[in-house]
Amino acid sequence: MRKHVVAGNWKMNNDIPQTEALIQDLKRHAKTSEVEVMIAPSATNLWHASELLKGSDIEVIAQNMHFAENGAFTGEISASMLKSVGVKTVILGHSERRAYYNETDKSLSKKVNSALDNGMTIVFCFGEELQDRKADMHQSVVKDQIQSALFHLDASAFKNIILAYEPVWAIGTGETASPDQAQEMHHFIRNTLVNQYNQSVADDVSILYGGSVKPSNAKEIFSKQDVDGGLIGGAALNAEDFFAIVNAIS
Ligand code: 13P
């Protein structure tokens, strides 16, 4: 059975004092249903955030990693380094990484392999740009992204993969995909997985929606059959809003 997940991607926000304050606020809230809650602070805060959240049911996850185990990659962080600070899950393929740091489907497939080889769980992001949707290419763009980065894997690998559909035009813009647009894409993704693998891979993988999810629209988006939760940016920086979204899962 697939699980519900709400993950907060803090992006490049919050230094140590701000991280401490937000985590204190988060700890004042409780989830009211069966949902896995994750937060992704910056790399400099991962260790401290993990310590602060020890014993809580909020998992601290990373926003990115390099594909190599170690070596001459100045400024980068490997899977084993993440594991050494207690992080077991990593976001890969976020559209901001693709757009600003030239991450390609090919380099992402290497990151995917490294994360899985290290026993980590991946929140794998993908999504079309506005021009793709306008040209009615959104499904083929998404299919290509998933195929290039993930379809070399065995079906069993999907036990450690969470998918996150984030249409680029809806990220940080206040513009959300309508619940029906999200449902249509998530259903298409499951069908793609049935064709490539089998029904149980498609049924068991969690598919999150991301892009301007807020307390005011979360319930409707999450009510869709193939939407298993959300990847939250801006609204994850406020504990009350974040938990309103977490608790919009029923
Ligand atoms: P916003 O919720 O700010 O649109 O960001 C979504 C996102 O990019 C999460 O990874």
mmCIF file of C-alpha atoms and ligand atoms in Angstrom:
data_model
loop_
_atom_site.group_PDB
_atom_site.id
_atom_site.type_symbol
_atom_site.label_atom_id
_atom_site.label_comp_id
_atom_site.label_asym_id
_atom_site.label_seq_id
_atom_site.Cartn_x
_atom_site.Cartn_y
_atom_site.Cartn_z
ATOM 1 C CA MET A 1 0.000 0.000 0.000
ATOM 2 C CA ARG A 2 1.304 3.446 -0.778
ATOM 3 C CA LYS A 3 1.841 5.973 1.955
ATOM 4 C CA HIS A 4 0.832 9.589 2.363
ATOM 5 C CA VAL A 5 3.746 12.017 2.596
ATOM 6 C CA VAL A 6 3.990 15.764 3.117
ATOM 7 C CA ALA A 7 7.511 17.140 2.763
ATOM 8 C CA GLY A 8 8.623 20.715 3.320
ATOM 9 C CA ASN A 9 11.410 21.885 1.025
ATOM 10 C CA TRP A 10 12.948 24.849 2.812
ATOM 11 C CA LYS A 11 15.160 25.662 -0.206
ATOM 12 C CA MET A 12 17.919 28.205 0.671
ATOM 13 C CA ASN A 13 16.148 29.598 3.717
ATOM 14 C CA ASN A 14 16.856 29.562 7.471
ATOM 15 C CA ASP A 15 20.197 29.757 9.240
ATOM 16 C CA ILE A 16 20.787 27.885 12.510
ATOM 17 C CA PRO A 17 18.815 30.219 14.841
ATOM 18 C CA GLN A 18 15.929 30.358 12.357
ATOM 19 C CA THR A 19 16.038 26.583 11.989
ATOM 20 C CA GLU A 20 15.879 26.163 15.755
ATOM 21 C CA ALA A 21 12.910 28.538 15.970
ATOM 22 C CA LEU A 22 10.966 26.865 13.152
ATOM 23 C CA ILE A 23 11.613 23.395 14.550
ATOM 24 C CA GLN A 24 10.410 24.530 17.955
ATOM 25 C CA ASP A 25 7.221 25.765 16.294
ATOM 26 C CA LEU A 26 6.818 22.550 14.325
ATOM 27 C CA LYS A 27 7.098 20.521 17.521
ATOM 28 C CA ARG A 28 4.065 22.338 18.915
ATOM 29 C CA HIS A 29 1.911 20.784 16.208
ATOM 30 C CA ALA A 30 0.743 17.231 15.765
ATOM 31 C CA LYS A 31 -0.400 15.289 12.768
ATOM 32 C CA THR A 32 -3.943 14.037 12.901
ATOM 33 C CA SER A 33 -3.778 11.292 10.308
ATOM 34 C CA GLU A 34 -1.560 8.610 8.802
ATOM 35 C CA VAL A 35 1.016 10.701 6.954
ATOM 36 C CA GLU A 36 4.801 10.797 6.880
ATOM 37 C CA VAL A 37 6.105 14.291 7.571
ATOM 38 C CA MET A 38 9.493 15.418 6.269
ATOM 39 C CA ILE A 39 11.454 18.665 6.240
ATOM 40 C CA ALA A 40 14.410 19.453 3.990
ATOM 41 C CA PRO A 41 16.610 22.195 5.506
ATOM 42 C CA SER A 42 19.867 23.386 3.947
ATOM 43 C CA ALA A 43 22.896 21.101 4.212
ATOM 44 C CA THR A 44 24.460 23.242 6.962
ATOM 45 C CA ASN A 45 21.417 22.605 9.172
ATOM 46 C CA LEU A 46 20.872 18.891 8.605
ATOM 47 C CA TRP A 47 22.861 17.609 11.575
ATOM 48 C CA HIS A 48 21.403 20.096 14.038
ATOM 49 C CA ALA A 49 17.863 19.657 12.735
ATOM 50 C CA SER A 50 18.191 15.869 13.025
ATOM 51 C CA GLU A 51 19.373 16.205 16.616
ATOM 52 C CA LEU A 52 16.535 18.581 17.485
ATOM 53 C CA LEU A 53 13.965 16.225 15.970
ATOM 54 C CA LYS A 54 15.299 12.988 17.472
ATOM 55 C CA GLY A 55 12.362 11.036 18.834
ATOM 56 C CA SER A 56 9.794 13.087 16.895
ATOM 57 C CA ASP A 57 7.935 11.773 13.877
ATOM 58 C CA ILE A 58 9.308 14.451 11.535
ATOM 59 C CA GLU A 59 12.064 13.129 9.281
ATOM 60 C CA VAL A 60 14.917 15.416 8.228
ATOM 61 C CA ILE A 61 15.812 14.960 4.565
ATOM 62 C CA ALA A 62 18.332 16.565 2.176
ATOM 63 C CA GLN A 63 17.654 18.812 -0.808
ATOM 64 C CA ASN A 64 20.388 17.394 -3.057
ATOM 65 C CA MET A 65 23.550 15.300 -3.197
ATOM 66 C CA HIS A 66 26.376 14.444 -5.582
ATOM 67 C CA PHE A 67 26.556 11.118 -7.392
ATOM 68 C CA ALA A 68 30.176 10.329 -6.475
ATOM 69 C CA GLU A 69 31.146 8.621 -3.215
ATOM 70 C CA ASN A 70 33.941 11.148 -2.656
ATOM 71 C CA GLY A 71 36.630 12.977 -4.614
ATOM 72 C CA ALA A 72 37.553 16.301 -6.152
ATOM 73 C CA PHE A 73 34.073 17.865 -6.316
ATOM 74 C CA THR A 74 34.442 21.147 -4.469
ATOM 75 C CA GLY A 75 31.318 22.233 -2.666
ATOM 76 C CA GLU A 76 29.512 18.933 -3.044
ATOM 77 C CA ILE A 77 28.103 16.415 -0.562
ATOM 78 C CA SER A 78 27.837 12.641 -1.010
ATOM 79 C CA ALA A 79 25.232 10.105 0.043
ATOM 80 C CA SER A 80 27.508 8.664 2.718
ATOM 81 C CA MET A 81 28.045 12.150 4.158
ATOM 82 C CA LEU A 82 24.288 12.614 4.372
ATOM 83 C CA LYS A 83 23.934 9.260 6.077
ATOM 84 C CA SER A 84 26.637 10.207 8.566
ATOM 85 C CA VAL A 85 24.481 13.107 9.776
ATOM 86 C CA GLY A 86 21.463 10.843 10.116
ATOM 87 C CA VAL A 87 19.781 11.674 6.791
ATOM 88 C CA LYS A 88 18.216 8.732 4.963
ATOM 89 C CA THR A 89 16.156 10.509 2.290
ATOM 90 C CA VAL A 90 17.171 12.959 -0.423
ATOM 91 C CA ILE A 91 15.275 15.146 -2.884
ATOM 92 C CA LEU A 92 16.679 14.747 -6.403
ATOM 93 C CA GLY A 93 15.816 16.502 -9.650
ATOM 94 C CA HIS A 94 14.156 19.604 -8.283
ATOM 95 C CA SER A 95 13.375 21.991 -11.142
ATOM 96 C CA GLU A 96 15.538 24.705 -9.548
ATOM 97 C CA ARG A 97 18.528 22.320 -9.640
ATOM 98 C CA ARG A 98 17.707 21.464 -13.240
ATOM 99 C CA ALA A 99 17.317 25.129 -14.244
ATOM 100 C CA TYR A 100 20.168 26.801 -12.325
ATOM 101 C CA TYR A 101 22.762 24.010 -11.940
ATOM 102 C CA ASN A 102 22.350 22.213 -15.253
ATOM 103 C CA GLU A 103 21.147 18.973 -13.769
ATOM 104 C CA THR A 104 20.173 16.698 -16.599
ATOM 105 C CA ASP A 105 18.237 13.459 -16.714
ATOM 106 C CA LYS A 106 21.573 11.726 -17.329
ATOM 107 C CA SER A 107 23.336 13.200 -14.298
ATOM 108 C CA LEU A 108 20.207 12.598 -12.250
ATOM 109 C CA SER A 109 20.193 8.908 -13.117
ATOM 110 C CA LYS A 110 23.705 8.707 -11.601
ATOM 111 C CA LYS A 111 22.505 10.445 -8.455
ATOM 112 C CA VAL A 112 19.554 8.063 -8.296
ATOM 113 C CA ASN A 113 21.920 5.071 -8.513
ATOM 114 C CA SER A 114 24.206 6.433 -5.829
ATOM 115 C CA ALA A 115 21.342 7.177 -3.428
ATOM 116 C CA LEU A 116 19.858 3.702 -3.906
ATOM 117 C CA ASP A 117 23.267 1.993 -3.622
ATOM 118 C CA ASN A 118 23.615 3.791 -0.295
ATOM 119 C CA GLY A 119 20.247 2.491 0.882
ATOM 120 C CA MET A 120 18.600 5.907 0.774
ATOM 121 C CA THR A 121 15.052 6.867 -0.168
ATOM 122 C CA ILE A 122 14.621 9.378 -2.996
ATOM 123 C CA VAL A 123 11.992 12.058 -3.494
ATOM 124 C CA PHE A 124 12.357 12.353 -7.253
ATOM 125 C CA CYS A 125 11.046 15.619 -8.758
ATOM 126 C CA PHE A 126 10.015 16.337 -12.302
ATOM 127 C CA GLY A 127 7.494 18.505 -14.133
ATOM 128 C CA GLU A 128 6.840 20.407 -17.305
ATOM 129 C CA GLU A 129 7.357 24.084 -18.056
ATOM 130 C CA LEU A 130 4.528 26.377 -19.076
ATOM 131 C CA GLN A 131 5.443 26.237 -22.763
ATOM 132 C CA ASP A 132 5.232 22.418 -22.654
ATOM 133 C CA ARG A 133 1.738 22.553 -21.219
ATOM 134 C CA LYS A 134 0.646 25.198 -23.714
ATOM 135 C CA ALA A 135 1.927 22.963 -26.524
ATOM 136 C CA ASP A 136 0.084 19.997 -24.979
ATOM 137 C CA MET A 137 3.445 18.289 -24.474
ATOM 138 C CA HIS A 138 3.225 18.042 -20.671
ATOM 139 C CA GLN A 139 2.664 14.313 -20.545
ATOM 140 C CA SER A 140 5.446 13.447 -22.971
ATOM 141 C CA VAL A 141 7.900 15.780 -21.178
ATOM 142 C CA VAL A 142 7.112 14.170 -17.831
ATOM 143 C CA LYS A 143 7.318 10.681 -19.304
ATOM 144 C CA ASP A 144 10.768 11.476 -20.755
ATOM 145 C CA GLN A 145 12.014 12.826 -17.428
ATOM 146 C CA ILE A 146 10.901 9.750 -15.510
ATOM 147 C CA GLN A 147 12.068 7.353 -18.194
ATOM 148 C CA SER A 148 15.568 8.835 -18.536
ATOM 149 C CA ALA A 149 16.299 9.012 -14.839
ATOM 150 C CA LEU A 150 14.468 5.969 -13.467
ATOM 151 C CA PHE A 151 13.557 3.333 -16.037
ATOM 152 C CA HIS A 152 16.941 1.618 -15.928
ATOM 153 C CA LEU A 153 15.980 0.487 -12.418
ATOM 154 C CA ASP A 154 14.425 -2.814 -11.396
ATOM 155 C CA ALA A 155 10.847 -2.755 -10.176
ATOM 156 C CA SER A 156 12.058 -3.451 -6.625
ATOM 157 C CA ALA A 157 13.897 -0.087 -6.528
ATOM 158 C CA PHE A 158 10.566 1.736 -6.482
ATOM 159 C CA LYS A 159 10.080 0.694 -2.857
ATOM 160 C CA ASN A 160 12.633 3.425 -2.103
ATOM 161 C CA ILE A 161 11.330 6.079 -4.466
ATOM 162 C CA ILE A 162 8.695 8.741 -3.897
ATOM 163 C CA LEU A 163 7.704 10.700 -7.002
ATOM 164 C CA ALA A 164 6.982 14.425 -6.880
ATOM 165 C CA TYR A 165 5.189 16.070 -9.797
ATOM 166 C CA GLU A 166 6.011 19.773 -9.707
ATOM 167 C CA PRO A 167 4.875 21.708 -12.767
ATOM 168 C CA VAL A 168 7.504 24.441 -13.100
ATOM 169 C CA TRP A 169 4.891 27.104 -13.848
ATOM 170 C CA ALA A 170 3.250 26.472 -10.465
ATOM 171 C CA ILE A 171 6.367 26.728 -8.282
ATOM 172 C CA GLY A 172 6.499 29.871 -6.163
ATOM 173 C CA THR A 173 4.118 31.615 -8.540
ATOM 174 C CA GLY A 174 0.905 31.369 -6.567
ATOM 175 C CA GLU A 175 -0.493 29.530 -9.569
ATOM 176 C CA THR A 176 -1.471 25.966 -8.718
ATOM 177 C CA ALA A 177 -2.289 23.143 -11.074
ATOM 178 C CA SER A 178 -6.001 22.555 -10.644
ATOM 179 C CA PRO A 179 -6.830 19.430 -8.662
ATOM 180 C CA ASP A 180 -8.041 17.881 -11.932
ATOM 181 C CA GLN A 181 -4.789 18.735 -13.748
ATOM 182 C CA ALA A 182 -2.809 17.166 -10.891
ATOM 183 C CA GLN A 183 -5.009 14.080 -10.868
ATOM 184 C CA GLU A 184 -4.750 13.694 -14.638
ATOM 185 C CA MET A 185 -0.937 13.813 -14.526
ATOM 186 C CA HIS A 186 -0.625 11.527 -11.515
ATOM 187 C CA HIS A 187 -2.911 9.002 -13.207
ATOM 188 C CA PHE A 188 -0.835 9.254 -16.378
ATOM 189 C CA ILE A 189 2.332 8.588 -14.347
ATOM 190 C CA ARG A 190 0.799 5.483 -12.791
ATOM 191 C CA ASN A 191 -0.220 4.231 -16.244
ATOM 192 C CA THR A 192 3.330 4.829 -17.475
ATOM 193 C CA LEU A 193 4.603 2.708 -14.564
ATOM 194 C CA VAL A 194 2.104 -0.061 -15.359
ATOM 195 C CA ASN A 195 3.389 -0.162 -18.940
ATOM 196 C CA GLN A 196 7.062 -0.146 -17.953
ATOM 197 C CA TYR A 197 6.822 -2.347 -14.839
ATOM 198 C CA ASN A 198 3.588 -3.707 -13.435
ATOM 199 C CA GLN A 199 0.391 -2.771 -11.619
ATOM 200 C CA SER A 200 1.845 -3.202 -8.157
ATOM 201 C CA VAL A 201 4.740 -0.772 -8.802
ATOM 202 C CA ALA A 202 2.192 1.756 -10.048
ATOM 203 C CA ASP A 203 -0.204 1.177 -7.146
ATOM 204 C CA ASP A 204 2.442 1.248 -4.428
ATOM 205 C CA VAL A 205 4.507 4.309 -5.385
ATOM 206 C CA SER A 206 3.558 7.547 -3.628
ATOM 207 C CA ILE A 207 3.144 10.494 -5.989
ATOM 208 C CA LEU A 208 3.271 13.941 -4.384
ATOM 209 C CA TYR A 209 2.111 17.188 -5.953
ATOM 210 C CA GLY A 210 4.190 20.353 -5.538
ATOM 211 C CA GLY A 211 3.618 23.930 -6.651
ATOM 212 C CA SER A 212 1.975 26.671 -4.574
ATOM 213 C CA VAL A 213 0.261 24.263 -2.180
ATOM 214 C CA LYS A 214 -1.249 26.245 0.686
ATOM 215 C CA PRO A 215 -3.608 25.583 3.583
ATOM 216 C CA SER A 216 -6.414 26.980 1.409
ATOM 217 C CA ASN A 217 -6.008 24.570 -1.511
ATOM 218 C CA ALA A 218 -4.348 21.493 0.021
ATOM 219 C CA LYS A 219 -7.493 19.600 0.963
ATOM 220 C CA GLU A 220 -8.929 19.710 -2.528
ATOM 221 C CA ILE A 221 -5.658 18.695 -4.186
ATOM 222 C CA PHE A 222 -5.055 15.877 -1.687
ATOM 223 C CA SER A 223 -8.599 14.590 -2.129
ATOM 224 C CA LYS A 224 -7.712 13.372 -5.619
ATOM 225 C CA GLN A 225 -7.331 9.634 -5.894
ATOM 226 C CA ASP A 226 -3.794 9.564 -7.287
ATOM 227 C CA VAL A 227 -2.371 12.423 -5.215
ATOM 228 C CA ASP A 228 -0.631 10.979 -2.154
ATOM 229 C CA GLY A 229 0.601 14.174 -0.558
ATOM 230 C CA GLY A 230 2.660 17.227 -1.322
ATOM 231 C CA LEU A 231 6.094 18.763 -1.637
ATOM 232 C CA ILE A 232 5.728 22.190 -0.096
ATOM 233 C CA GLY A 233 7.980 25.218 -0.612
ATOM 234 C CA GLY A 234 6.948 28.640 0.705
ATOM 235 C CA ALA A 235 4.214 27.398 3.026
ATOM 236 C CA ALA A 236 6.663 25.010 4.720
ATOM 237 C CA LEU A 237 8.485 27.989 6.265
ATOM 238 C CA ASN A 238 5.596 28.634 8.640
ATOM 239 C CA ALA A 239 4.796 25.854 11.113
ATOM 240 C CA GLU A 240 1.088 26.606 11.326
ATOM 241 C CA ASP A 241 0.643 26.650 7.558
ATOM 242 C CA PHE A 242 2.782 23.560 7.118
ATOM 243 C CA PHE A 243 0.784 21.563 9.636
ATOM 244 C CA ALA A 244 -2.487 22.820 8.196
ATOM 245 C CA ILE A 245 -1.295 21.249 4.934
ATOM 246 C CA VAL A 246 -0.071 18.071 6.665
ATOM 247 C CA ASN A 247 -3.478 17.731 8.309
ATOM 248 C CA ALA A 248 -5.339 18.337 5.057
ATOM 249 C CA ILE A 249 -4.523 14.705 4.278
ATOM 250 C CA SER A 250 -7.417 12.479 5.303
HETATM 251 P P1 13P B 1 6.143 26.494 -3.608
HETATM 252 O O1 13P B 1 5.257 25.673 -2.676
HETATM 253 O O2 13P B 1 6.766 27.667 -2.949
HETATM 254 O O3 13P B 1 5.459 26.790 -4.903
HETATM 255 O O4 13P B 1 7.393 25.521 -3.988
HETATM 256 C C1 13P B 1 7.135 24.235 -4.419
HETATM 257 C C2 13P B 1 8.432 23.521 -4.489
HETATM 258 O O5 13P B 1 9.271 23.828 -5.321
HETATM 259 C C3 13P B 1 8.680 22.455 -3.503
HETATM 260 O O6 13P B 1 9.815 21.712 -3.836
#
